[in-house]
Coordinates of C-alpha atoms in Angstrom, one line a residue:
Chain A
M1 CA 131.8 13.7 -206.3
A2 CA 131.5 13.9 -202.6
E3 CA 128.1 13.2 -201.2
G4 CA 127.7 16.4 -199.1
L5 CA 125.6 16.8 -196.0
R6 CA 122.0 17.1 -197.2
G7 CA 119.5 15.1 -195.2
K8 CA 122.1 13.4 -193.0
A9 CA 121.9 15.5 -189.8
A10 CA 119.0 17.0 -188.0
I11 CA 118.4 19.4 -185.1
V12 CA 116.1 17.9 -182.4
G13 CA 116.6 20.4 -179.6
A14 CA 117.6 24.1 -179.3
G15 CA 117.9 26.5 -176.4
M16 CA 119.5 29.7 -175.4
I17 CA 119.5 32.2 -172.6
R18 CA 118.5 35.8 -172.9
F19 CA 121.5 37.8 -174.1
G20 CA 122.7 40.8 -172.2
E21 CA 125.2 42.3 -169.8
L22 CA 125.1 39.3 -167.5
Y23 CA 127.4 40.4 -164.7
D24 CA 125.8 37.9 -162.4
R25 CA 126.4 34.8 -164.6
S26 CA 129.7 33.2 -165.3
L27 CA 130.7 31.5 -168.6
E28 CA 129.8 28.1 -167.1
D29 CA 126.4 29.4 -165.7
M30 CA 125.5 30.6 -169.2
I31 CA 126.5 27.3 -170.9
E32 CA 124.6 25.4 -168.2
G33 CA 121.5 27.6 -168.9
A34 CA 121.6 27.1 -172.7
Y35 CA 122.2 23.4 -172.3
L36 CA 119.3 22.9 -169.9
N37 CA 117.0 24.9 -172.2
A38 CA 118.1 22.8 -175.2
L39 CA 117.5 19.5 -173.3
Q40 CA 114.0 20.7 -172.1
S41 CA 113.1 21.7 -175.7
V42 CA 113.3 18.1 -176.9
D43 CA 109.7 17.1 -177.6
K44 CA 110.0 13.4 -176.6
G45 CA 112.7 13.9 -174.1
L46 CA 116.4 13.1 -174.2
D47 CA 118.6 11.4 -171.6
P48 CA 122.0 13.3 -171.3
Q49 CA 123.7 9.8 -171.2
E50 CA 122.8 9.5 -174.9
I51 CA 125.1 12.5 -175.9
E52 CA 128.2 10.9 -177.5
A53 CA 130.3 14.0 -178.2
A54 CA 130.2 17.8 -177.9
W55 CA 131.6 20.9 -179.5
L56 CA 132.1 24.2 -177.8
G57 CA 132.5 27.4 -179.8
T58 CA 134.1 30.2 -177.8
V59 CA 136.7 32.9 -178.7
Y60 CA 138.0 34.4 -175.5
P61 CA 139.9 32.2 -173.2
V62 CA 137.7 33.2 -170.2
G63 CA 137.0 29.5 -169.4
G64 CA 140.6 28.3 -170.2
N65 CA 141.9 27.2 -173.6
S66 CA 140.1 24.0 -174.0
G67 CA 136.7 22.3 -174.2
V68 CA 136.8 21.2 -170.6
V69 CA 134.7 24.1 -169.4
L70 CA 131.8 22.5 -171.3
G71 CA 132.2 19.3 -169.2
H72 CA 132.2 21.4 -166.0
A73 CA 129.1 23.2 -167.1
T74 CA 127.1 20.1 -168.2
G75 CA 128.6 17.2 -166.4
L76 CA 129.3 15.6 -169.8
F77 CA 132.7 14.3 -168.9
E78 CA 134.3 11.2 -170.4
I79 CA 133.1 12.0 -173.9
P80 CA 135.0 13.9 -176.6
I81 CA 134.6 17.7 -176.2
T82 CA 136.3 19.8 -178.8
R83 CA 136.7 23.6 -178.5
V84 CA 136.4 25.4 -181.9
E85 CA 137.5 29.0 -182.6
N86 CA 137.1 30.7 -185.9
A87 CA 136.7 34.4 -185.2
C88 CA 133.1 35.6 -185.1
A89 CA 132.1 32.6 -187.2
T90 CA 133.1 30.4 -184.2
G91 CA 129.7 29.1 -183.2
S92 CA 128.7 28.3 -186.8
D93 CA 131.9 26.3 -187.3
A94 CA 131.3 24.4 -184.1
F95 CA 127.8 23.4 -185.4
R96 CA 129.4 22.6 -188.8
Q97 CA 131.9 20.2 -187.2
A98 CA 129.2 18.5 -185.2
C99 CA 127.1 18.0 -188.4
L100 CA 130.1 16.6 -190.2
A101 CA 130.7 14.1 -187.3
V102 CA 127.1 13.0 -187.3
A103 CA 127.0 12.7 -191.1
S104 CA 130.1 10.6 -191.1
G105 CA 128.3 8.0 -189.0
V106 CA 130.8 8.2 -186.2
Y107 CA 128.2 9.6 -183.7
D108 CA 124.4 9.5 -183.6
L109 CA 123.7 12.3 -181.1
V110 CA 125.9 15.3 -180.2
L111 CA 125.8 18.6 -178.4
V112 CA 126.9 22.0 -179.8
V113 CA 127.2 25.0 -177.5
G114 CA 128.3 28.5 -178.4
A115 CA 129.1 30.9 -175.6
E116 CA 130.9 34.1 -174.9
K117 CA 131.5 36.0 -171.7
M118 CA 132.4 39.3 -173.3
H119 CA 132.3 41.3 -170.0
D120 CA 134.9 39.0 -168.3
E121 CA 137.4 39.8 -171.1
P122 CA 139.5 42.8 -170.0
G123 CA 139.9 45.5 -172.7
G124 CA 137.2 44.4 -175.1
L125 CA 137.2 44.8 -178.8
I126 CA 138.2 48.4 -179.1
Q127 CA 141.4 47.7 -177.2
R128 CA 142.4 45.2 -179.9
A129 CA 143.2 48.1 -182.2
D130 CA 146.7 47.8 -180.9
V131 CA 148.8 51.0 -181.3
K132 CA 151.9 48.8 -181.4
K133 CA 151.2 47.1 -184.7
L134 CA 152.9 47.8 -188.0
W135 CA 150.9 47.4 -191.3
M136 CA 148.5 44.8 -189.9
G137 CA 145.5 46.2 -188.2
R138 CA 147.1 49.3 -186.7
G139 CA 144.2 51.4 -185.2
V140 CA 141.8 49.2 -187.1
T141 CA 138.8 48.3 -184.8
M142 CA 135.9 46.2 -186.0
P143 CA 133.8 49.3 -186.6
A144 CA 136.6 50.6 -188.8
F145 CA 136.9 47.3 -190.7
F146 CA 133.3 47.5 -191.6
G147 CA 133.2 51.3 -191.9
L148 CA 135.8 50.9 -194.7
R149 CA 133.3 48.7 -196.5
A150 CA 130.5 51.3 -195.9
T151 CA 132.6 54.1 -197.4
A152 CA 133.6 52.0 -200.4
Y153 CA 130.0 50.8 -200.9
M154 CA 128.4 54.3 -200.7
E155 CA 131.1 55.6 -203.1
K156 CA 130.7 52.8 -205.7
Y157 CA 126.9 52.6 -205.8
G158 CA 125.8 56.1 -204.7
I159 CA 124.1 54.7 -201.6
S160 CA 123.2 57.1 -198.9
R161 CA 123.8 56.9 -195.1
E162 CA 120.0 56.9 -194.7
Q163 CA 119.7 53.7 -196.8
I164 CA 122.3 51.9 -194.7
A165 CA 120.6 53.1 -191.5
L166 CA 117.4 51.3 -192.6
V167 CA 119.1 48.1 -191.5
S168 CA 119.4 49.3 -187.9
V169 CA 115.8 50.6 -187.8
K170 CA 114.4 47.2 -189.0
N171 CA 116.6 45.1 -186.7
H172 CA 115.8 47.1 -183.6
K173 CA 112.1 46.9 -184.4
N174 CA 112.4 43.1 -184.6
G175 CA 114.7 42.9 -181.5
A176 CA 112.3 44.8 -179.4
R177 CA 109.8 41.9 -179.8
Y178 CA 112.4 39.0 -179.6
P179 CA 112.4 37.4 -176.1
Y180 CA 116.1 36.7 -176.1
A181 CA 117.4 40.0 -177.4
H182 CA 119.9 42.2 -175.4
L183 CA 118.5 45.5 -176.6
K184 CA 114.8 45.7 -176.7
V185 CA 114.5 49.3 -177.9
E186 CA 113.2 50.5 -181.2
C187 CA 115.1 53.3 -182.9
S188 CA 114.1 55.8 -185.6
L189 CA 116.0 56.8 -188.7
E190 CA 116.8 60.1 -187.0
D191 CA 118.2 58.2 -184.0
V192 CA 120.6 56.3 -186.2
L193 CA 121.7 59.4 -188.2
N194 CA 122.1 61.6 -185.2
A195 CA 124.0 59.2 -183.0
S196 CA 127.7 59.9 -182.3
Y197 CA 130.3 58.5 -184.6
V198 CA 132.2 55.4 -183.7
S199 CA 134.0 55.0 -187.0
Y200 CA 132.7 57.5 -189.6
P201 CA 130.5 56.8 -191.5
L202 CA 129.2 54.4 -188.9
G203 CA 127.6 55.7 -185.7
L204 CA 126.5 54.0 -182.5
Y205 CA 123.2 52.5 -183.9
D206 CA 125.2 51.0 -186.8
C207 CA 127.2 48.9 -184.3
C208 CA 126.1 45.8 -182.3
P209 CA 126.4 46.0 -178.5
V210 CA 128.9 44.2 -176.3
T211 CA 126.9 41.2 -175.1
D212 CA 127.2 38.0 -173.0
G213 CA 125.3 34.9 -174.1
A214 CA 125.1 31.2 -174.8
A215 CA 123.1 29.0 -177.1
A216 CA 122.9 25.2 -177.5
L217 CA 121.7 22.7 -180.1
L218 CA 121.2 18.9 -180.0
V219 CA 122.2 17.4 -183.4
C220 CA 121.5 13.8 -184.4
S221 CA 121.7 11.5 -187.4
A222 CA 118.6 12.2 -189.5
K223 CA 117.9 8.5 -189.4
I224 CA 117.0 8.6 -185.7
A225 CA 115.6 12.2 -185.5
K226 CA 112.0 11.1 -185.1
R227 CA 113.0 9.3 -181.9
Y228 CA 113.2 12.7 -180.3
T229 CA 110.6 14.7 -182.1
D230 CA 108.0 14.4 -184.9
D231 CA 109.2 17.8 -186.1
P232 CA 113.0 17.8 -186.6
V233 CA 114.8 20.4 -188.6
Y234 CA 117.1 19.0 -191.2
V235 CA 120.5 20.3 -192.2
L236 CA 120.5 20.7 -196.0
G237 CA 123.8 22.5 -196.7
S238 CA 126.9 23.9 -195.1
G239 CA 129.7 26.0 -196.5
L240 CA 132.7 27.8 -195.1
A241 CA 135.4 29.8 -196.8
T242 CA 138.2 32.3 -196.0
E243 CA 139.4 35.3 -198.0
S244 CA 141.5 38.4 -197.7
F245 CA 141.2 41.8 -199.3
V246 CA 144.9 41.9 -199.8
R247 CA 144.5 39.4 -202.7
G248 CA 142.5 42.0 -204.7
G249 CA 138.9 42.7 -205.5
D250 CA 136.9 45.8 -204.3
L251 CA 135.8 46.4 -200.7
T252 CA 132.0 46.2 -201.4
S253 CA 131.6 42.5 -200.9
F254 CA 132.8 39.6 -198.8
P255 CA 134.1 36.9 -201.1
A256 CA 134.2 34.4 -198.2
T257 CA 130.4 34.8 -197.9
K258 CA 129.9 34.3 -201.6
R259 CA 132.0 31.1 -201.6
A260 CA 130.4 29.7 -198.5
A261 CA 127.0 30.4 -199.8
Q262 CA 127.8 28.8 -203.2
Q263 CA 129.0 25.6 -201.3
A264 CA 125.9 25.6 -199.1
Y265 CA 123.4 26.2 -202.0
E266 CA 125.0 23.5 -204.1
M267 CA 125.0 21.0 -201.3
A268 CA 121.3 21.8 -200.5
G269 CA 120.3 21.9 -204.2
I270 CA 118.5 25.2 -203.7
T271 CA 118.8 28.8 -205.0
P272 CA 118.6 32.0 -203.0
E273 CA 114.9 32.4 -204.1
D274 CA 114.0 29.3 -202.2
V275 CA 115.0 30.8 -198.9
D276 CA 112.0 31.8 -196.8
V277 CA 113.7 33.3 -193.8
A278 CA 117.3 34.1 -192.9
E279 CA 119.4 35.1 -189.9
I280 CA 122.4 36.9 -191.4
H281 CA 125.4 38.6 -189.9
D282 CA 124.8 42.2 -189.1
C283 CA 127.6 43.0 -186.7
F284 CA 127.2 46.4 -188.3
S285 CA 124.4 47.8 -190.5
I286 CA 126.5 47.8 -193.6
T287 CA 127.4 44.1 -193.2
E288 CA 123.7 43.1 -193.6
L289 CA 123.3 45.2 -196.7
I290 CA 126.4 43.8 -198.4
S291 CA 125.4 40.3 -197.3
Y292 CA 122.1 40.5 -199.1
E293 CA 124.1 40.8 -202.3
D294 CA 126.8 38.2 -201.4
L295 CA 124.0 35.7 -200.5
G296 CA 122.3 36.3 -203.8
F297 CA 119.2 38.0 -202.4
A298 CA 119.9 41.2 -204.4
E299 CA 122.1 42.3 -207.3
P300 CA 125.3 44.2 -206.3
G301 CA 124.4 47.7 -205.2
R302 CA 120.7 46.9 -205.0
G303 CA 120.4 45.5 -201.4
A304 CA 118.8 48.7 -200.0
R305 CA 115.8 48.1 -202.2
L306 CA 114.9 45.0 -200.1
L307 CA 114.6 47.4 -197.1
E308 CA 112.8 50.2 -198.9
E309 CA 110.2 47.8 -200.4
G310 CA 109.7 46.0 -197.0
I311 CA 110.7 42.6 -198.5
V312 CA 113.0 41.8 -195.5
E313 CA 110.6 43.1 -192.8
L314 CA 109.0 40.6 -190.4
E315 CA 105.8 40.6 -192.5
G316 CA 107.7 40.8 -195.9
E317 CA 108.3 38.1 -198.6
K318 CA 111.8 37.2 -197.2
P319 CA 112.1 38.3 -193.6
I320 CA 115.7 38.8 -192.5
N321 CA 116.9 38.8 -188.9
P322 CA 113.5 38.3 -187.2
S323 CA 115.5 38.0 -184.0
G324 CA 116.8 41.6 -184.4
G325 CA 120.1 40.2 -185.6
L326 CA 123.4 41.0 -183.9
L327 CA 122.5 44.7 -183.8
A328 CA 119.6 44.1 -181.3
K329 CA 120.1 40.6 -180.0
G330 CA 123.8 41.2 -179.4
H331 CA 126.9 39.5 -180.6
P332 CA 128.6 37.2 -178.0
L333 CA 131.1 36.0 -180.5
G334 CA 131.1 32.2 -180.0
A335 CA 127.3 32.2 -179.2
T336 CA 126.2 34.1 -182.2
G337 CA 126.1 31.5 -184.9
V338 CA 124.5 28.9 -182.6
A339 CA 121.9 31.5 -181.5
Q340 CA 121.0 32.2 -185.1
L341 CA 120.4 28.5 -185.6
V342 CA 118.3 28.3 -182.4
E343 CA 116.1 31.0 -183.8
L344 CA 115.7 29.4 -187.2
Y345 CA 114.9 26.0 -185.6
E346 CA 112.0 27.8 -183.8
Q347 CA 111.0 29.6 -186.9
L348 CA 110.8 26.4 -189.0
R349 CA 108.8 24.7 -186.2
G350 CA 106.4 27.6 -185.9
E351 CA 107.5 28.3 -182.3
A352 CA 109.0 31.8 -182.7
G353 CA 106.2 33.5 -180.9
P354 CA 106.2 37.3 -181.3
V355 CA 108.7 37.2 -184.2
Q356 CA 107.2 34.1 -186.1
V357 CA 107.2 34.6 -189.8
K358 CA 104.6 32.9 -192.1
D359 CA 105.1 29.2 -192.7
P360 CA 108.8 29.0 -193.6
E361 CA 110.0 25.8 -195.2
I362 CA 113.7 26.7 -195.8
A363 CA 115.9 28.9 -193.7
L364 CA 119.5 30.3 -194.2
Q365 CA 122.0 31.2 -191.5
H366 CA 125.1 33.3 -192.2
N367 CA 128.0 34.3 -190.0
I368 CA 131.1 36.3 -190.8
G369 CA 134.4 36.4 -188.9
I370 CA 137.4 38.7 -189.2
G371 CA 140.8 37.4 -188.5
R372 CA 144.6 38.0 -188.8
F373 CA 144.5 41.5 -187.5
A374 CA 141.7 42.6 -189.8
T375 CA 143.3 41.4 -193.0
G376 CA 141.3 38.2 -193.5
S377 CA 137.8 37.0 -193.2
V378 CA 135.8 33.8 -192.7
G379 CA 132.3 33.2 -194.1
C380 CA 130.0 30.4 -193.0
V381 CA 126.5 29.5 -194.3
H382 CA 124.0 26.9 -193.3
I383 CA 120.7 25.9 -194.9
L384 CA 118.0 24.2 -192.9
G385 CA 114.7 22.7 -193.9
R386 CA 111.6 21.1 -192.6
E387 CA 112.1 18.1 -194.9
P388 CA 115.4 16.2 -195.5
Chain F
M1 CA 154.3 43.9 -181.7
T2 CA 157.1 42.0 -180.0
A3 CA 160.7 42.9 -180.9
P4 CA 161.2 39.8 -183.0
E5 CA 158.0 40.6 -185.0
V6 CA 159.3 44.1 -185.7
W7 CA 162.8 42.8 -186.5
R8 CA 161.4 40.2 -189.0
I9 CA 159.9 42.9 -191.2
A10 CA 162.5 45.6 -190.4
R11 CA 164.0 45.9 -193.8
E12 CA 160.7 45.7 -195.7
N13 CA 159.1 48.2 -193.3
A14 CA 161.8 50.8 -193.4
R15 CA 162.6 50.6 -197.1
L16 CA 159.3 49.7 -198.6
V17 CA 160.5 46.4 -200.0
G18 CA 158.0 43.9 -201.4
Y19 CA 158.2 40.6 -203.3
R20 CA 156.4 40.1 -206.6
C21 CA 155.1 36.7 -207.7
T22 CA 156.6 36.1 -211.1
Q23 CA 153.6 33.9 -212.1
C24 CA 150.7 36.2 -211.3
G25 CA 152.3 39.6 -210.5
W26 CA 150.8 39.8 -207.0
V27 CA 153.1 41.7 -204.5
A28 CA 153.7 40.4 -201.0
F29 CA 154.3 43.1 -198.4
P30 CA 155.7 43.4 -195.8
E31 CA 156.3 39.6 -195.3
R32 CA 158.6 37.7 -197.5
K33 CA 156.7 34.7 -198.9
R34 CA 157.5 31.4 -200.5
V35 CA 153.9 30.7 -201.6
C36 CA 151.6 33.1 -203.4
K37 CA 148.4 33.8 -201.6
R38 CA 146.7 35.0 -204.8
C39 CA 147.5 32.3 -207.4
R40 CA 148.5 29.6 -204.9
A41 CA 151.8 28.8 -206.6
A42 CA 153.7 26.7 -204.1
P43 CA 156.6 27.2 -204.2
A44 CA 156.3 30.5 -206.0
D45 CA 159.1 32.5 -207.5
F46 CA 159.2 35.9 -206.0
E47 CA 161.4 38.8 -207.1
E48 CA 162.3 41.7 -204.8
V49 CA 160.6 45.0 -205.7
K50 CA 161.5 48.5 -204.3
L51 CA 157.9 49.8 -203.9
K52 CA 157.0 53.2 -205.1
P53 CA 156.2 55.2 -202.0
Y54 CA 152.8 56.4 -203.1
G55 CA 149.3 55.1 -204.0
Q56 CA 145.6 55.7 -203.8
V57 CA 143.0 55.6 -201.0
L58 CA 140.8 52.6 -201.7
S59 CA 138.5 53.5 -198.8
Y60 CA 138.7 55.3 -195.5
V61 CA 137.0 55.8 -192.1
V62 CA 137.5 58.5 -189.5
Q63 CA 138.1 56.8 -186.2
H64 CA 136.4 58.3 -183.2
R65 CA 136.8 55.5 -180.7
L66 CA 140.3 54.2 -180.1
P67 CA 142.4 53.1 -177.1
A68 CA 144.9 55.4 -175.4
G69 CA 147.9 56.0 -177.7
F70 CA 145.9 57.4 -180.6
E71 CA 144.7 60.9 -181.3
T72 CA 141.1 61.1 -182.6
P73 CA 139.5 61.9 -184.9
L74 CA 141.9 59.8 -186.9
P75 CA 141.5 59.3 -190.7
L76 CA 142.4 55.7 -191.5
A77 CA 142.6 54.3 -195.0
V78 CA 143.2 51.2 -197.0
V79 CA 145.9 52.3 -199.4
E80 CA 146.7 50.5 -202.6
L81 CA 150.3 51.2 -203.3
A82 CA 151.2 51.9 -207.0
D83 CA 152.9 48.5 -207.2
G84 CA 149.8 46.7 -205.9
P85 CA 150.1 45.9 -202.2
R86 CA 147.2 47.0 -200.0
V87 CA 148.0 48.3 -196.6
Y88 CA 146.3 50.0 -193.7
G89 CA 147.6 53.5 -193.1
H90 CA 146.9 56.6 -191.0
L91 CA 146.4 59.8 -193.0
V92 CA 148.3 62.8 -191.8
E93 CA 148.5 66.5 -192.9
C94 CA 144.9 66.1 -194.0
A95 CA 141.7 67.2 -192.3
P96 CA 139.2 64.3 -191.9
E97 CA 136.6 66.1 -194.0
D98 CA 139.1 66.4 -196.9
V99 CA 139.7 62.7 -197.3
E100 CA 138.3 61.1 -200.5
V101 CA 138.1 57.7 -202.1
G102 CA 140.7 57.7 -204.9
M103 CA 142.8 60.4 -203.3
E104 CA 146.5 60.1 -204.2
V105 CA 148.7 59.7 -201.1
E106 CA 152.4 59.3 -200.4
A107 CA 154.2 57.4 -197.7
D108 CA 156.1 59.3 -195.0
L109 CA 158.3 57.6 -192.4
R110 CA 157.2 58.5 -188.9
V111 CA 157.7 57.4 -185.4
M112 CA 154.8 55.0 -184.6
Y113 CA 155.5 54.3 -181.0
E114 CA 158.3 53.8 -178.5
E115 CA 159.0 50.5 -176.8
N116 CA 161.7 49.9 -174.1
G117 CA 163.1 53.4 -175.0
A118 CA 163.5 52.5 -178.7
R119 CA 161.6 54.4 -181.4
V120 CA 159.7 52.2 -183.9
Y121 CA 159.3 53.8 -187.3
S122 CA 156.8 53.0 -190.0
Y123 CA 154.8 54.8 -192.7
K124 CA 151.8 57.1 -192.5
F125 CA 150.3 58.6 -195.6
R126 CA 149.7 62.2 -196.6
P127 CA 148.2 63.8 -199.6
R128 CA 150.6 63.4 -202.5
S129 CA 152.4 66.7 -203.4
L130 CA 153.3 67.6 -207.0
E131 CA 156.9 67.9 -206.0
P132 CA 159.0 64.7 -206.2
S133 CA 158.6 62.8 -203.0
R134 CA 161.5 62.6 -200.6
G135 CA 161.4 58.8 -200.5
G136 CA 161.2 58.7 -204.3
S137 CA 162.4 56.0 -206.7

């Protein structure tokens, strides 16, 4: 059996910029900012000359269709730079590729950047619901793709709109405290329920905003991690899978998440109960609820209990999305997965400031992508720990 | 969609033709396949099926935010056709508040859009009537 990834790669630096509508910053400016913050976060310092390879996760071709924009933003020319794209799981997959390269022994120290300049992309996501499509994705926006899950979920399990809305309330409460969040406003249950519909049953507060952002990680071989910090964060497991609802199954779960989680848990040798804190994909409120179940934190149809009982609150037993998640922090596609990992790196090191949870040892990161004109999905899961 | 994309699935689209995997029974639609994306048979044996023009709403939303070219509010569903394929479809002749999960719907050929002066047709779905459907088989 293959050896897997556990204990072979470590994160020794992490940085991001504050997400938002960053009209005054280009894609390169954002990458540069995240890169500098990651470099400066390294406890014992790191010379850029030591970086042997880099991965850039970005979806829109705002910076051209290659990894070269990362070279321009960082000056890291003459080393391999690979651009990764895998829908909204792009940043996570870029990190995954970097981990695999380090674990293989080919490189000792590499850079991962996720970035997205959403406001330089004409049209935006709603425009992608092309009127001129037959059968695939016609009129299907991302709010619709996830709204279809919300309708099916409420119907199958008898869950109310109010129960789904609790996700938005919790995440905006956390986001209001998180330094890097795009939206720093709390919202009440009534705000969520009274907001205008985007794609019924989902309203405005059920949807993440349109956000620019970038995040960066420095990943090295676990063997040399202590060269850079006495407190590295180790990669324990990684999983990625794809699925499509046209193959069958009901619309109340994301099988790609289940498979990716299974791969990551097995690789890490842990169970869902061992996870102390998680950043999970909440592009829409319903996505977080369903993901509790796909990740094994709740039985099917019982995810809302975690919210009602306060288990997933910042002060709860298993805090989820202390950063405010995509709903509050924002969802710059390629940056999202990397930013989730930046947040968990800080959580595990006790550096998360106003959103720090109590003494986490093991963290889980989860990212979903939707592809092929809303007929397929990608799930990606990583597990991080304080010990290899 | 570009003209070649429409042309590639023209027959399947206009006549509701699918292809059933003889190994697992999964039906490919509208694209003609040589491998089965459910059971992974490669190559798979597919037999042509004339799809029954009706099915059930698996789930739905009512779209309120869409680009120009759509009328909102638009009820939009994932429909599972009686022979198995799952497709996205717009619901017509049905008020948004009357749509339900499990609702029986039938396919009705409509003009979807015009491109370079040519009308492109495809199916929308409406509540299934008790009378035999016009497209019937």
